[in-house]
Amino acid sequence: MTEHYDDHIMGKAYDGQMMRRLLGYLRPYGRHVALAIVLIILISALKIIGPYLTKIAIDRYIAAADLAGLGKLGLIYLAILVALFGLEYLQTFLLNSIGQRVMYDLRMQIFSHTQKLDVAYFDRTPVGRMMTRITSDVDALNELFTSGVVTIFGDIVNLSGIILALFLMNYRLAGLVFSVLPLIILVTLIFKIKVRENYRQVRKLIARMNSFLQESITGMMVIQIFGREPRKFQHFESINKDHLDANLQAILYYALFYPGIELLSAVSIGLVIWYGGGQVVLGAMTLGALVAFLQYSERFFQPISDLTEKYNILQTAMASAERIFTLLDTPSAIATPAEPISPAQAKGAIEFHRVWFAYKDENWVLRDISFAVKEGERLAIVGATGSGKTTLINLLTRFYDVPRGEILVDGINIKQMDLYDLRRRFSVVLQDVFLFSGTVESNIRLYDENITLEQVREAASLVHLDRFIDRLPKGYEEEVRERGSSFSVGEKQLLSFARALAFDPRILILDEATSSVDTETEILIQDAIQQLMKGRTSIVIAHRLSTIQDADRIIVLHKGTIRETGTHQELLAQRGIYHRLYQLQYKEQYGRRPHVTNVPSVE
Ligand SMILES: Nc1ncnc2c1ncn2[C@@H]1O[C@H](COP(=O)(O)OP(=O)(O)OP(=O)(O)O)[C@@H](O)[C@H]1O
Ligand SMILES: [Mg+2]
């Protein structure tokens, strides 16, 4: 399974540098944060008054049967409660809206960074992992902001207030309350270690389940056709079972921990009643003080068990922050240079000069490739599967950088050009057409405002897409479903041609699809390609040799090197690889089908 999904879940619970960086995201909302902190401190302080008022009520008014005084005190108590309500409302609203805004900012930052990353990064990073960064990792940080960082101030005020009140009222009794503290700390520590281990396990299993589901749902057709459902079901069951077990284990810990803490606090309260009760009987302590004492003691244990929760939040958030920052700090291997050079004129001339390229280490996919395409020229590239044709295009559009040799567009090394400026010169029709969700029109225009609806229609009609669009119930407004699943392969091809044409590039690059279409569509596609190439420099990677017979020049690529160059006629006369390919396709054309799917390997 995809173990690389299981990047570490838990790291350090606290990392000062990371925390400072995280807090930096609060800076734009500094005033709101300050206000929230003031509110939290105020709320905690007000909450401490409650039990003390109870003490006064009992000792001063109930003991003296002073009803008027009791009424007055009741009103004060009520006023405090109302004030608390207002303050807590404000505080909750404020904190959560700050958290949401920070999440918004973070997501924008991550997405914007993701858009700049180079293709090689996406080659080695699973989609699921990128999605986790923008969704659940950001969520984890939100929890830190809303219930972690800022509320810690409240807890500190709260706890120190209670400790102070307890000691001031009766330091011996206070000592008794705190006597169970070491035990509570011990139990909490054990719990924390167990839960942490368990939490890590659960996260790992969820990640595994996600990647399994992602793959299974995408590949459902293959699973169903090959009848692999039982096998997949078993696989899923084993992951799901592990997930269940891990969660049951966690439930066990929680079911022990919270009642355990409750038991300990009950013991300490029992001690207070026993010892404090004795003191009251002896007259060393008032009844009111004892009641207030009990209330304080109860409130003392709550924040302590909350602290465990907060520790977990802190730890999760730190791990998430680390992963998010690692992504944000990943520089794009391919970027616009500091001082880009712009070619004097956008003509569309291309030159490869002794280019070598490997996706990994020294596994050369292209070796010493040199060729030039003049403005307006039509270059065709043929070669067996895996000979490096698509790679050539990936280099030209700078999806990868060449380690050796150079590529020039209009006389300038593409590494020195502005990336946007470079890519704007090209329209690339890829081997696999990618359609976005949206309408047919938005898929042609890609929401570019410079392209009018008229241009969209014109492009569609030039590549013969219009006859197909006319058949759609909503025409250009027809919805494109997930990955364009409602379109046939041929239709998608034509749509991508219309897209390429609408962008009216200087240079057209066409990586012909290897899949087969019917004869009629084939003719439409061939004509569309002719339309596309008109008046611009073009590089066509062809699988059907019929596409390229009138190309100005044909390059035959073989295992990453250029083996033959020339026009159709010249290459035929050479009686080399091209000649053999042509014969094979020719035979096949008259044998079974009117086209050939791929160029066979030639030794
Ligand atoms: N992203 C990648 N990472 C590593 N290796 C790759 C990558 N893309 C392609 N390759 C390898 O590079 C070689 C050339 O691939 P390329 O896609 O350029 O072939 P192609 O000539 O376009 O083949 P086809 O006719 O099947 O489209 C192949 O051996 C392929 O396995
Ligand atoms: Mg290819």
XYZ file of C-alpha atoms and ligand atoms in Angstrom:
635
model
C 0.000 0.000 0.000
C 0.961 3.611 -0.280
C 3.135 3.857 2.782
C 4.389 7.221 1.659
C 1.012 8.555 2.759
C 1.921 7.937 6.353
C 4.105 10.918 6.843
C 4.698 11.381 10.503
C 1.659 12.545 12.388
C 3.202 13.578 15.658
C 6.286 15.606 16.176
C 7.359 17.868 18.932
C 4.486 19.276 20.967
C 6.037 22.665 20.937
C 8.453 24.328 18.614
C 9.135 27.969 19.341
C 10.167 28.928 15.862
C 7.152 27.292 14.296
C 4.869 28.869 16.865
C 6.203 32.315 16.043
C 5.601 31.676 12.381
C 2.076 30.480 13.120
C 1.324 33.469 15.298
C 2.435 35.601 12.388
C -0.824 34.632 10.706
C -2.698 36.365 13.531
C -0.911 39.630 12.871
C -3.460 41.061 10.421
C -6.075 40.529 13.121
C -3.906 41.810 15.977
C -6.546 44.101 17.472
C -9.174 41.412 17.440
C -6.796 38.954 19.073
C -5.937 41.487 21.778
C -9.613 42.086 22.429
C -10.247 38.341 22.617
C -7.474 37.935 25.185
C -8.866 40.779 27.307
C -12.311 39.185 27.109
C -11.008 35.779 28.130
C -9.172 37.203 31.135
C -12.273 39.163 32.120
C -14.458 36.094 31.816
C -12.128 33.970 33.932
C -11.927 36.658 36.583
C -15.715 37.020 36.712
C -16.115 33.277 37.024
C -13.906 33.219 40.117
C -16.271 35.610 41.921
C -19.203 33.158 41.874
C -18.265 30.816 44.761
C -17.115 33.774 46.824
C -20.572 35.314 46.513
C -22.018 32.006 47.746
C -19.825 32.272 50.816
C -21.073 35.795 51.551
C -24.664 34.736 50.965
C -24.450 31.925 53.495
C -22.275 33.513 56.164
C -23.525 37.076 56.067
C -27.158 36.904 54.963
C -28.578 33.385 55.419
C -26.949 32.949 58.830
C -28.333 36.379 59.869
C -31.712 35.744 58.139
C -31.229 39.012 56.182
C -33.585 38.522 53.231
C -33.137 42.018 51.779
C -29.384 41.567 51.722
C -29.775 38.152 50.179
C -31.978 39.639 47.461
C -29.403 42.295 46.691
C -26.667 39.686 46.458
C -28.861 37.559 44.222
C -29.210 40.507 41.855
C -25.459 41.004 41.762
C -25.038 37.320 40.995
C -27.590 37.598 38.205
C -25.859 40.665 36.799
C -22.570 38.771 36.716
C -24.228 35.881 34.901
C -25.731 38.212 32.294
C -22.392 39.952 31.827
C -20.724 36.565 31.447
C -23.213 35.596 28.792
C -22.511 38.756 26.797
C -18.760 38.475 27.151
C -18.657 34.811 26.279
C -20.799 35.372 23.225
C -18.459 38.113 22.031
C -15.380 36.068 22.809
C -16.617 32.931 21.034
C -17.671 34.873 18.000
C -14.451 36.814 17.847
C -12.127 33.859 18.257
C -13.891 31.662 15.764
C -14.109 34.335 13.129
C -10.386 35.048 13.531
C -9.760 31.311 13.149
C -11.839 31.162 9.982
C -10.057 34.148 8.490
C -6.649 32.693 9.230
C -7.751 29.441 7.575
C -8.922 31.383 4.549
C -5.574 33.163 4.278
C -3.628 29.954 4.727
C -5.591 28.053 2.114
C -5.124 30.856 -0.392
C -1.414 30.870 0.324
C -1.068 27.101 -0.030
C -3.104 26.945 -3.221
C -1.260 29.829 -4.756
C 2.039 28.168 -3.893
C 0.803 24.850 -5.278
C 0.090 26.527 -8.593
C 3.708 27.614 -8.841
C 5.209 24.203 -8.149
C 6.903 22.350 -10.953
C 5.541 19.232 -12.596
C 8.325 17.071 -11.155
C 6.967 17.851 -7.686
C 3.551 16.530 -8.643
C 5.220 13.469 -10.166
C 6.511 12.469 -6.751
C 3.685 13.726 -4.513
C 0.382 11.838 -4.247
C -2.723 13.941 -4.921
C -4.270 12.864 -1.617
C -1.377 14.313 0.304
C -1.694 17.726 -1.325
C -5.403 17.732 -0.564
C -4.793 16.891 3.092
C -2.549 19.946 3.381
C -5.219 22.321 2.216
C -8.107 20.680 4.055
C -7.465 18.786 7.286
C -4.047 20.209 8.124
C -5.454 23.712 7.930
C -8.386 22.588 10.087
C -5.980 21.346 12.742
C -4.437 24.790 12.871
C -7.830 26.381 13.220
C -8.413 24.391 16.375
C -5.134 25.652 17.691
C -6.204 29.232 17.165
C -9.763 28.911 18.424
C -9.442 26.561 21.362
C -5.732 26.356 21.964
C -3.426 29.312 22.027
C -5.698 32.041 23.229
C -7.807 30.123 25.747
C -4.615 29.101 27.538
C -4.544 32.652 28.931
C -7.992 32.033 30.359
C -6.905 28.778 31.953
C -3.870 30.368 33.537
C -5.976 33.171 35.026
C -8.594 30.708 36.098
C -6.237 28.278 37.802
C -4.140 30.896 39.544
C -7.313 32.667 40.723
C -8.668 29.445 42.211
C -5.367 28.479 43.837
C -5.116 31.966 45.357
C -8.703 31.868 46.610
C -8.244 28.412 48.145
C -5.066 29.365 49.986
C -6.484 32.654 51.210
C -9.582 30.957 52.595
C -7.860 28.042 54.297
C -4.353 26.974 53.463
C -4.564 23.613 55.277
C -7.688 22.637 53.420
C -6.077 23.875 50.195
C -3.163 21.542 50.848
C -5.622 18.685 51.158
C -7.209 19.491 47.800
C -3.805 19.584 46.143
C -2.708 16.317 47.736
C -4.331 14.329 44.942
C -2.608 16.466 42.342
C 0.487 14.249 41.915
C -1.772 11.279 41.260
C -3.785 13.213 38.709
C -0.630 14.299 36.932
C 0.620 10.717 36.863
C -2.642 9.345 35.446
C -2.723 12.142 32.890
C 0.818 11.452 31.755
C 0.153 7.745 31.259
C -3.037 8.541 29.402
C -1.272 11.055 27.209
C 1.389 8.592 26.129
C -1.142 5.849 25.349
C -3.501 8.112 23.495
C -0.722 9.684 21.512
C 0.421 6.331 20.213
C -3.142 5.400 19.422
C -3.911 8.685 17.742
C -0.926 8.254 15.477
C -2.211 4.802 14.523
C -5.712 6.067 13.748
C -4.409 8.894 11.583
C -2.233 6.480 9.684
C -5.180 4.184 9.038
C -7.406 7.019 7.916
C -4.758 8.145 5.457
C -4.503 4.581 4.200
C -8.257 4.293 3.858
C -8.378 7.560 1.932
C -5.772 6.546 -0.569
C -7.360 3.129 -0.985
C -10.771 4.664 -1.618
C -9.417 7.278 -3.967
C -7.773 4.651 -6.098
C -10.664 2.174 -5.959
C -13.304 4.712 -6.907
C -11.262 6.091 -9.773
C -10.507 2.597 -11.003
C -13.996 1.185 -10.361
C -14.516 0.317 -14.020
C -11.396 -1.814 -14.135
C -12.331 -3.492 -10.856
C -15.788 -4.336 -12.148
C -14.687 -5.529 -15.555
C -12.061 -7.851 -14.141
C -14.338 -8.979 -11.339
C -11.923 -7.890 -8.623
C -14.689 -6.764 -6.234
C -14.214 -9.594 -3.688
C -10.461 -9.019 -3.532
C -10.919 -5.271 -3.120
C -13.626 -5.873 -0.545
C -11.268 -8.043 1.493
C -8.570 -5.439 1.266
C -10.920 -2.734 2.415
C -12.212 -4.919 5.197
C -8.739 -5.410 6.589
C -8.052 -1.666 6.606
C -11.465 -0.949 8.090
C -10.972 -3.606 10.748
C -7.625 -2.132 11.815
C -9.312 1.237 11.975
C -12.073 -0.158 14.157
C -9.598 -1.859 16.482
C -7.524 1.262 16.865
C -10.616 3.287 17.707
C -11.873 0.702 20.184
C -8.498 0.861 21.873
C -8.808 4.631 22.111
C -12.279 4.298 23.593
C -10.858 2.032 26.264
C -8.314 4.663 27.277
C -10.868 7.452 27.320
C -13.369 5.311 29.212
C -10.733 4.730 31.874
C -9.250 8.186 31.990
C -12.191 10.504 32.513
C -13.897 8.427 35.224
C -10.449 7.993 36.798
C -9.941 11.728 37.015
C -13.456 12.076 38.341
C -12.751 9.485 41.002
C -9.629 11.316 42.110
C -11.383 14.652 42.277
C -14.251 13.036 44.195
C -11.702 11.697 46.672
C -10.267 15.145 47.177
C -13.732 16.626 47.603
C -14.537 13.900 50.086
C -11.417 14.893 51.989
C -12.527 18.523 51.965
C -15.976 17.610 53.308
C -14.502 15.353 55.968
C -11.775 17.691 57.177
C -13.578 20.967 56.376
C -16.786 19.684 57.951
C -14.828 18.995 61.124
C -13.424 22.516 61.047
C -16.929 23.990 60.673
C -18.153 21.945 63.623
C -15.197 23.138 65.632
C -15.936 26.701 64.572
C -12.555 27.134 62.854
C -14.283 27.757 59.512
C -17.610 29.152 58.434
C -20.154 27.038 56.535
C -20.122 29.511 53.654
C -16.383 29.161 53.321
C -16.727 25.393 53.145
C -19.384 25.584 50.411
C -17.282 28.067 48.434
C -14.294 25.835 48.967
C -16.104 22.863 47.538
C -17.176 24.852 44.504
C -13.619 26.060 43.892
C -12.198 22.586 44.238
C -14.615 21.243 41.643
C -13.687 23.985 39.255
C -10.041 23.355 39.847
C -10.025 19.913 38.265
C -11.906 20.841 35.107
C -9.167 22.949 33.496
C -6.601 20.336 34.461
C -8.257 17.579 32.493
C -8.871 20.114 29.703
C -5.161 20.710 29.563
C -4.637 17.163 28.284
C -6.986 17.917 25.441
C -5.154 21.139 24.709
C -1.863 19.346 24.704
C -3.207 17.047 22.002
C -4.454 19.987 19.982
C -1.090 21.649 20.280
C 0.724 18.532 19.190
C -1.534 17.881 16.205
C -1.328 21.499 15.169
C 2.456 21.502 15.362
C 2.655 18.432 13.137
C 0.195 19.976 10.677
C 2.069 23.251 10.732
C 5.287 21.451 10.015
C 3.775 19.744 6.987
C 2.157 22.916 5.705
C 5.345 24.915 6.102
C 7.371 22.196 4.424
C 5.066 22.516 1.433
C 5.168 26.311 1.503
C 8.956 26.252 1.762
C 9.371 23.906 -1.183
C 10.749 26.183 -3.850
C 9.590 25.649 -7.379
C 12.429 24.102 -9.332
C 11.182 26.032 -12.314
C 10.583 29.741 -12.014
C 10.962 32.972 -13.893
C 14.528 34.323 -13.537
C 15.099 37.560 -11.642
C 15.738 39.483 -14.840
C 13.884 37.763 -17.645
C 14.800 38.470 -21.222
C 12.038 38.919 -23.713
C 12.652 38.082 -27.375
C 12.446 41.147 -29.590
C 9.724 39.587 -31.669
C 7.375 36.728 -30.997
C 7.915 34.787 -34.188
C 7.816 31.202 -33.114
C 11.260 29.883 -33.976
C 12.550 26.972 -31.933
C 15.970 25.464 -31.504
C 17.164 22.470 -29.510
C 20.916 22.520 -29.070
C 22.609 19.337 -27.842
C 19.871 18.610 -25.322
C 20.195 15.746 -22.870
C 17.494 14.862 -20.412
C 16.724 12.266 -17.734
C 13.714 12.152 -15.393
C 15.935 10.454 -12.868
C 19.681 10.438 -12.366
C 21.507 9.338 -15.483
C 18.724 7.340 -17.127
C 18.874 9.418 -20.247
C 15.547 9.637 -22.027
C 16.885 12.094 -24.583
C 20.479 12.117 -25.800
C 22.186 14.902 -27.637
C 19.100 16.184 -29.433
C 19.646 19.068 -31.867
C 17.173 20.488 -34.351
C 15.697 23.804 -35.359
C 12.252 24.831 -36.476
C 11.944 28.069 -38.394
C 9.071 30.497 -38.099
C 5.990 29.008 -39.705
C 7.599 25.650 -40.324
C 5.814 22.353 -39.743
C 7.875 19.790 -37.932
C 6.677 16.263 -37.334
C 8.095 13.801 -34.861
C 7.575 10.066 -35.057
C 9.004 7.233 -33.033
C 8.124 4.190 -30.985
C 6.352 4.285 -27.663
C 8.690 5.552 -24.978
C 11.176 7.013 -27.451
C 10.872 10.425 -25.775
C 8.466 12.350 -27.982
C 6.239 13.694 -25.206
C 9.344 14.393 -23.144
C 10.584 16.696 -25.885
C 7.405 18.756 -25.559
C 7.647 18.797 -21.754
C 11.080 20.347 -22.094
C 10.063 22.917 -24.672
C 7.243 24.224 -22.461
C 9.638 24.091 -19.498
C 7.780 21.616 -17.351
C 11.221 20.208 -16.685
C 14.588 21.904 -17.078
C 17.332 20.436 -19.193
C 20.528 19.565 -17.352
C 22.662 19.639 -20.491
C 22.335 21.617 -23.681
C 19.863 24.425 -24.281
C 16.508 25.185 -25.838
C 15.954 28.491 -27.586
C 12.677 30.126 -28.501
C 13.024 33.096 -30.840
C 16.745 33.059 -30.146
C 16.512 33.261 -26.352
C 17.279 30.417 -23.941
C 13.945 29.506 -22.409
C 15.494 29.451 -18.920
C 16.064 33.195 -19.285
C 12.519 33.969 -20.340
C 9.528 34.893 -18.257
C 7.698 31.622 -17.680
C 4.260 33.022 -18.390
C 5.555 34.809 -21.464
C 7.135 31.581 -22.741
C 4.105 29.392 -22.239
C 1.757 31.959 -23.713
C 3.448 31.389 -27.057
C 2.317 27.788 -27.162
C -0.933 25.981 -27.455
C -0.411 22.396 -26.519
C -2.811 19.621 -27.312
C -1.837 16.820 -24.995
C -2.093 13.114 -25.583
C -4.705 12.793 -22.855
C -7.283 15.540 -23.080
C -8.174 17.031 -19.749
C -11.608 18.546 -19.314
C -12.592 20.624 -16.310
C -15.992 20.699 -14.707
C -17.957 23.595 -16.176
C -19.547 24.072 -19.567
C -18.347 23.229 -23.056
C -17.696 26.914 -23.610
C -15.655 27.352 -20.445
C -13.607 24.329 -21.418
C -12.669 25.928 -24.709
C -12.071 29.396 -23.292
C -10.735 28.305 -19.883
C -12.328 31.479 -18.474
C -9.931 33.701 -20.421
C -11.713 37.019 -20.774
C -9.696 37.994 -23.819
C -11.404 35.271 -25.799
C -14.839 36.276 -26.957
C -17.741 33.918 -27.379
C -17.504 34.639 -31.088
C -13.906 33.418 -31.165
C -14.955 30.326 -29.262
C -17.612 29.590 -31.866
C -15.246 30.279 -34.713
C -12.611 27.966 -33.295
C -15.216 25.270 -32.702
C -16.477 25.536 -36.243
C -12.969 25.457 -37.779
C -12.177 22.176 -36.051
C -15.647 20.757 -36.826
C -16.663 20.662 -33.201
C -19.775 22.700 -33.994
C -21.724 19.795 -35.468
C -21.254 17.941 -32.265
C -22.130 20.935 -30.070
C -25.279 21.554 -32.104
C -26.493 18.121 -31.106
C -26.142 18.891 -27.388
C -29.420 19.966 -25.716
C -27.836 23.080 -24.210
C -25.168 23.636 -26.866
C -22.197 25.588 -25.567
C -23.809 25.742 -22.144
C -23.875 21.962 -21.788
C -22.355 20.856 -18.490
C -19.133 18.873 -18.631
C -19.308 16.131 -16.052
C -16.457 14.704 -13.985
C -13.383 14.380 -16.241
C -15.592 14.802 -19.291
C -16.984 11.294 -18.913
C -20.002 12.173 -21.038
C -17.845 12.832 -24.089
C -16.324 10.356 -26.457
C -12.596 10.264 -27.083
C -12.955 11.805 -30.530
C -15.197 14.564 -29.199
C -12.712 15.371 -26.477
C -9.960 15.547 -29.102
C -11.898 18.042 -31.179
C -12.721 20.056 -28.078
C -9.055 20.280 -27.179
C -8.308 21.409 -30.730
C -10.888 24.177 -30.385
C -9.242 25.167 -27.117
C -5.822 25.333 -28.759
C -7.171 27.377 -31.640
C -9.117 29.821 -29.461
C -5.878 30.763 -27.710
C -4.371 31.638 -31.104
C -0.753 30.717 -30.288
C 2.440 31.459 -32.224
C 3.445 27.850 -31.859
C 1.177 24.854 -31.968
C 2.179 21.643 -30.342
C 0.143 18.573 -30.937
C 0.781 15.320 -29.170
C -1.550 13.088 -31.114
C -3.679 10.711 -29.114
C -2.887 7.082 -29.682
C -6.484 5.958 -29.292
C -8.540 5.029 -32.298
C -11.550 6.861 -33.628
C -13.928 5.976 -36.441
C -13.103 6.849 -40.041
C -15.446 9.804 -40.215
C -14.092 11.375 -37.043
C -10.607 10.563 -38.273
C -11.207 12.652 -41.366
C -12.603 15.477 -39.246
C -9.583 15.322 -36.969
C -7.141 15.322 -39.858
C -8.805 18.375 -41.321
C -8.912 20.067 -37.923
C -5.181 19.510 -37.552
C -4.581 21.192 -40.906
C -6.653 24.137 -39.678
C -4.689 24.318 -36.476
C -1.339 24.408 -38.209
C -2.282 27.182 -40.624
C -0.084 30.256 -40.294
C 1.890 29.156 -37.279
C 4.953 27.168 -36.335
C 3.935 23.677 -35.437
C 5.366 20.560 -33.933
C 3.219 17.514 -34.405
C 3.880 14.212 -32.746
C 2.116 11.803 -35.002
C 1.029 8.254 -34.622
C -0.887 8.229 -37.870
C 1.618 8.873 -40.611
C -1.154 10.270 -42.770
C -1.180 13.328 -40.478
C 2.326 14.363 -41.430
C 2.905 13.555 -45.031
C 3.061 17.209 -46.007
C 5.148 18.287 -43.019
C 8.183 20.403 -43.925
C 10.396 18.059 -42.017
C 10.040 14.785 -40.163
C 12.250 13.678 -37.301
C 12.418 10.016 -36.426
C 13.174 9.570 -32.749
C 14.563 6.254 -31.623
C 15.472 5.488 -28.008
C 16.052 9.148 -27.266
C 18.189 10.015 -30.285
C 17.357 11.482 -33.664
C 17.905 8.722 -36.177
C 16.482 10.150 -39.403
C 15.492 13.606 -40.633
C 13.865 14.676 -43.876
C 10.628 15.061 -45.771
C 8.241 12.206 -46.278
C 9.677 11.464 -49.694
C 13.288 11.770 -48.588
C 12.740 9.431 -45.663
C 10.979 6.878 -47.801
C 13.911 6.965 -50.183
C 16.310 6.314 -47.309
C 14.586 2.986 -46.741
C 15.280 3.178 -43.000
C 13.046 3.187 -39.926
C 10.494 5.559 -41.401
C 10.162 3.488 -44.513
C 9.509 0.398 -42.457
C 6.898 2.215 -40.335
C 5.173 3.460 -43.399
C 4.979 0.037 -44.917
C 3.540 -1.430 -41.743
C 0.836 1.217 -41.557
C 0.132 0.967 -45.235
C -0.371 -2.749 -44.954
C -2.578 -2.389 -41.949
C -4.638 0.277 -43.624
C -5.606 -2.115 -46.337
C -5.668 -5.112 -44.064
C -8.094 -4.214 -41.267
C -8.574 -0.661 -40.188
C -7.976 2.698 -41.779
C -5.435 3.818 -39.212
C -2.712 2.556 -36.969
C -2.660 3.016 -33.253
C 1.006 3.240 -32.546
C 4.355 3.061 -34.170
C 5.954 -0.306 -33.533
C 9.399 -0.533 -32.069
C 12.143 -0.985 -34.621
C 15.421 -2.665 -33.858
N 7.301 11.652 -15.342
C 8.169 10.690 -15.666
N 9.011 10.206 -14.738
C 9.912 9.242 -15.078
N 10.006 8.695 -16.287
C 9.184 9.126 -17.247
C 8.227 10.147 -16.986
N 7.533 10.380 -18.123
C 8.056 9.541 -19.039
N 9.042 8.797 -18.534
C 9.854 7.806 -19.257
O 10.527 8.481 -20.284
C 10.532 7.726 -21.486
C 9.964 8.553 -22.625
O 8.612 8.817 -22.375
P 7.721 9.694 -23.335
O 6.453 9.951 -22.648
O 8.494 10.866 -23.781
O 7.500 8.697 -24.546
P 6.687 8.943 -25.897
O 7.677 8.873 -26.987
O 5.850 10.156 -25.788
O 5.791 7.628 -25.946
P 4.264 7.454 -26.492
O 4.352 7.266 -27.965
O 3.808 6.183 -25.844
O 3.488 8.640 -26.070
C 9.740 6.474 -21.201
O 10.651 5.429 -20.979
C 8.992 6.779 -19.932
O 8.871 5.633 -19.133
Mg 3.845 10.429 -25.593
